[in-house]
Amino acid sequence: MPSVHAVTYSLLRRQGITTVFGNPGSNELPFLKGFPEDFRYVLGLHEGVVAGMADGYALASGRPAFVNLHAAAGTGNAMGALTNAWYAHSPLVITAGQQARSMIGVESMLANVEAPQLPKPLVKWSYEPACPEDVPRALSQAIHSASLPPRGPVYVSIPHDDWDRDAGEDAELVVAREIDHAGVPSSVQIERLAERLDAADNPVLVLGPEVDARQANGLAVALAERLRLPVWVAPSASRCPFPNRHPCFRGVLPAAIAGITAHLEGHDLIVVVGAPVFRYHQYAPGRYLPEGARLVHVTGDAVEAARAPMGDALVGDVHATLEALLPHIAPSERAMPEPLLKPAAVEDGEGRLAPANVFDTLDALAPEDAIYVKESTSTVELFWERVAMREPGSYFFPAAGGLGFGLPAALGVQLAQPQRQVIGVIGDGSASYAITALWSAARYRIPAVLIILRNDTYGALRGFARHMQVDDAPGLDVPDIDFCALARGYGVEARLADSRDALAAALQEGFAMDRPLLIEVPTLPS
Ligand SMILES: Cc1ncc(C[n+]2csc(CCOP(=O)(O)OP(=O)(O)O)c2C)c(N)n1
Ligand SMILES: [Mg+2]
């Protein structure tokens, strides 16, 4: 009879999962023994990097990503990254090696005590099989749970003495399973939504990351054009659901109750598709909706629908819903929204670039279908204003704001999308949370261009400090970090770009390279 080990690898292969992101310890060695040749192991030197790479890979491929961590310590190191994976609906299948079964009770070294509790509440499902024969079934459940909507990370703890045990006669049945999902609203529900849109005098569309995740961007464009709707991106945007140079595009809504209401003033119907209502951040209380406005929320996540404090909701697949809705929408007579004005030119400093000019240079030189992994917190608005994003899957930002996502996720995205150029735009603060990702970039020759915006500070916190009237907080600056030296130390080539010309030259070089390039850009605070 086949071993748990053999059946597990058949299951993974059958599910199209042949990349393992991991950082091993003794508990994981029996799983890695005889690692099949058609599989690829991507080593991260810290579990935050491992989970971040897998998160980027899952988000950009739309497929579950397999993670193998070391017991409790490895899981703990990955928890910060899990906050992002959870809010990004990222289908991570996280496994952790457990002590041998008979050694868990005595709490030997590396026993992961109450293992399924550890990653909660940042996983959809968490489990430790009760016996070795249940391991393949549990992993199958994990893969399907992660992939079925609403998607999200799952966790399985596996005792290391399970791998060479018999999997049982029927183990292959679990390998052969396929699960389909359909979530199309009924025609009555679709007609009702179409009627509400038709009856509104001044409707507005607010789009979220699920539109991009479900590749419904084109459908959103068709809806906006047919109804001539202004389109906002939902606050705290982790993806780009709508081309940001389209005339209907208005920008990203601010992440504050009062700010959203002010921006949507005058609209009588707010249709939110594929975003929570809403992902607030700054505390600026106020009315949830403008006077006289109604809200309809279309989402694939029933929990998201249930927790909103206002509006009606339709729970269903956002791609299927938009697709079904479009034939019911008659073209509007309204005037097409005016395209946004081109932002004004700004001055650079002495040996320091204005972030706006970094972005203009990038926009001029990057391939049209470049993918941006963005993690510089003080320049989010500037980036959306200045850098064109046209294709689905062009932008990834940490979905829970947990820093340490950018560098590893850029690598994971590049592994998932080898035909598109990935560009990491990372703050100097953010880069340090996951700096060892540079080693993986070099080791696997992942040809991402990694731009570090070195403003020597936690820039966004300076903005928050002003907003929260805290003028004396310590620990907000991060000067004197030599990112070029760090990159070279990990085996990544690096350039210092202290002028627009130097940046342009470095970018061109990076886009032509078959391995990673780090570009350190001294920048002015924004
Ligand atoms: C894991 C984690 N720790 C701390 C924070 C708090 N935080 C939010 S923004 C920020 C500053 C990031 O600085 P940097 O990457 O340099 O970007 P900048 O704001 O300067 O553009 C910090 C520390 C966080 N979001 N996540
Ligand atoms: Mg900074």
PDB file of C-alpha atoms and ligand atoms in Angstrom, residues 375-379 400-404 426-431 433 453 455 457-461 478 526, ligand 1:
ATOM      1  CA  GLU A 375       4.986  48.745   0.034  1.00  0.00           C
ATOM      2  CA  SER A 376       5.954  52.325   0.672  1.00  0.00           C
ATOM      3  CA  THR A 377       3.246  53.611   2.900  1.00  0.00           C
ATOM      4  CA  SER A 378       3.647  57.375   2.546  1.00  0.00           C
ATOM      5  CA  THR A 379       3.491  57.356  -1.260  1.00  0.00           C
ATOM      6  CA  ALA A 400      -3.662  44.091   6.188  1.00  0.00           C
ATOM      7  CA  GLY A 401      -0.883  46.689   6.083  1.00  0.00           C
ATOM      8  CA  GLY A 402       1.460  44.176   7.739  1.00  0.00           C
ATOM      9  CA  LEU A 403       4.902  45.254   6.583  1.00  0.00           C
ATOM     10  CA  GLY A 404       7.368  42.673   5.319  1.00  0.00           C
ATOM     11  CA  ILE A 426       9.381  49.303  -1.293  1.00  0.00           C
ATOM     12  CA  GLY A 427       9.943  51.786   1.528  1.00  0.00           C
ATOM     13  CA  ASP A 428      13.191  51.707   3.485  1.00  0.00           C
ATOM     14  CA  GLY A 429      11.242  50.884   6.631  1.00  0.00           C
ATOM     15  CA  SER A 430       9.245  48.116   4.977  1.00  0.00           C
ATOM     16  CA  ALA A 431      12.271  46.524   3.304  1.00  0.00           C
ATOM     17  CA  TYR A 433      11.102  43.501   7.884  1.00  0.00           C
ATOM     18  CA  LEU A 453      12.657  54.428  -1.608  1.00  0.00           C
ATOM     19  CA  ASN A 455      13.604  58.555   2.798  1.00  0.00           C
ATOM     20  CA  THR A 457      12.019  57.455   7.915  1.00  0.00           C
ATOM     21  CA  TYR A 458       8.758  55.678   8.652  1.00  0.00           C
ATOM     22  CA  GLY A 459       7.135  58.346   6.499  1.00  0.00           C
ATOM     23  CA  ALA A 460       3.504  57.296   6.927  1.00  0.00           C
ATOM     24  CA  LEU A 461       3.865  57.372  10.706  1.00  0.00           C
ATOM     25  CA  VAL A 478      15.492  54.680  10.134  1.00  0.00           C
ATOM     26  CA  SER A 526       6.337  63.036   1.049  1.00  0.00           C
TER      27      SER A 526
HETATM   28  C1  LIG B   1       4.679  44.604  10.775  1.00  0.00           C
HETATM   29  C2  LIG B   1       4.401  46.063  10.893  1.00  0.00           C
HETATM   30  N1  LIG B   1       5.033  46.783  11.850  1.00  0.00           N
HETATM   31  C3  LIG B   1       4.804  48.112  11.962  1.00  0.00           C
HETATM   32  C4  LIG B   1       3.903  48.732  11.155  1.00  0.00           C
HETATM   33  C5  LIG B   1       3.575  50.210  11.329  1.00  0.00           C
HETATM   34  N2  LIG B   1       3.915  51.017  10.172  1.00  0.00           N
HETATM   35  C6  LIG B   1       2.995  51.437   9.284  1.00  0.00           C
HETATM   36  S1  LIG B   1       3.609  52.392   8.105  1.00  0.00           S
HETATM   37  C7  LIG B   1       5.171  52.264   8.721  1.00  0.00           C
HETATM   38  C8  LIG B   1       6.306  52.969   8.058  1.00  0.00           C
HETATM   39  C9  LIG B   1       6.823  52.283   6.833  1.00  0.00           C
HETATM   40  O1  LIG B   1       7.913  53.020   6.380  1.00  0.00           O
HETATM   41  P1  LIG B   1       8.505  52.883   4.924  1.00  0.00           P
HETATM   42  O2  LIG B   1       8.418  51.505   4.450  1.00  0.00           O
HETATM   43  O3  LIG B   1       9.839  53.503   4.948  1.00  0.00           O
HETATM   44  O4  LIG B   1       7.505  53.717   4.016  1.00  0.00           O
HETATM   45  P2  LIG B   1       7.275  55.293   4.002  1.00  0.00           P
HETATM   46  O5  LIG B   1       6.079  55.529   4.888  1.00  0.00           O
HETATM   47  O6  LIG B   1       8.496  55.972   4.473  1.00  0.00           O
HETATM   48  O7  LIG B   1       6.914  55.580   2.586  1.00  0.00           O
HETATM   49  C10 LIG B   1       5.179  51.486   9.873  1.00  0.00           C
HETATM   50  C11 LIG B   1       6.387  51.168  10.655  1.00  0.00           C
HETATM   51  C12 LIG B   1       3.227  47.925  10.196  1.00  0.00           C
HETATM   52  N3  LIG B   1       2.306  48.426   9.381  1.00  0.00           N
HETATM   53  N4  LIG B   1       3.503  46.605  10.085  1.00  0.00           N
END
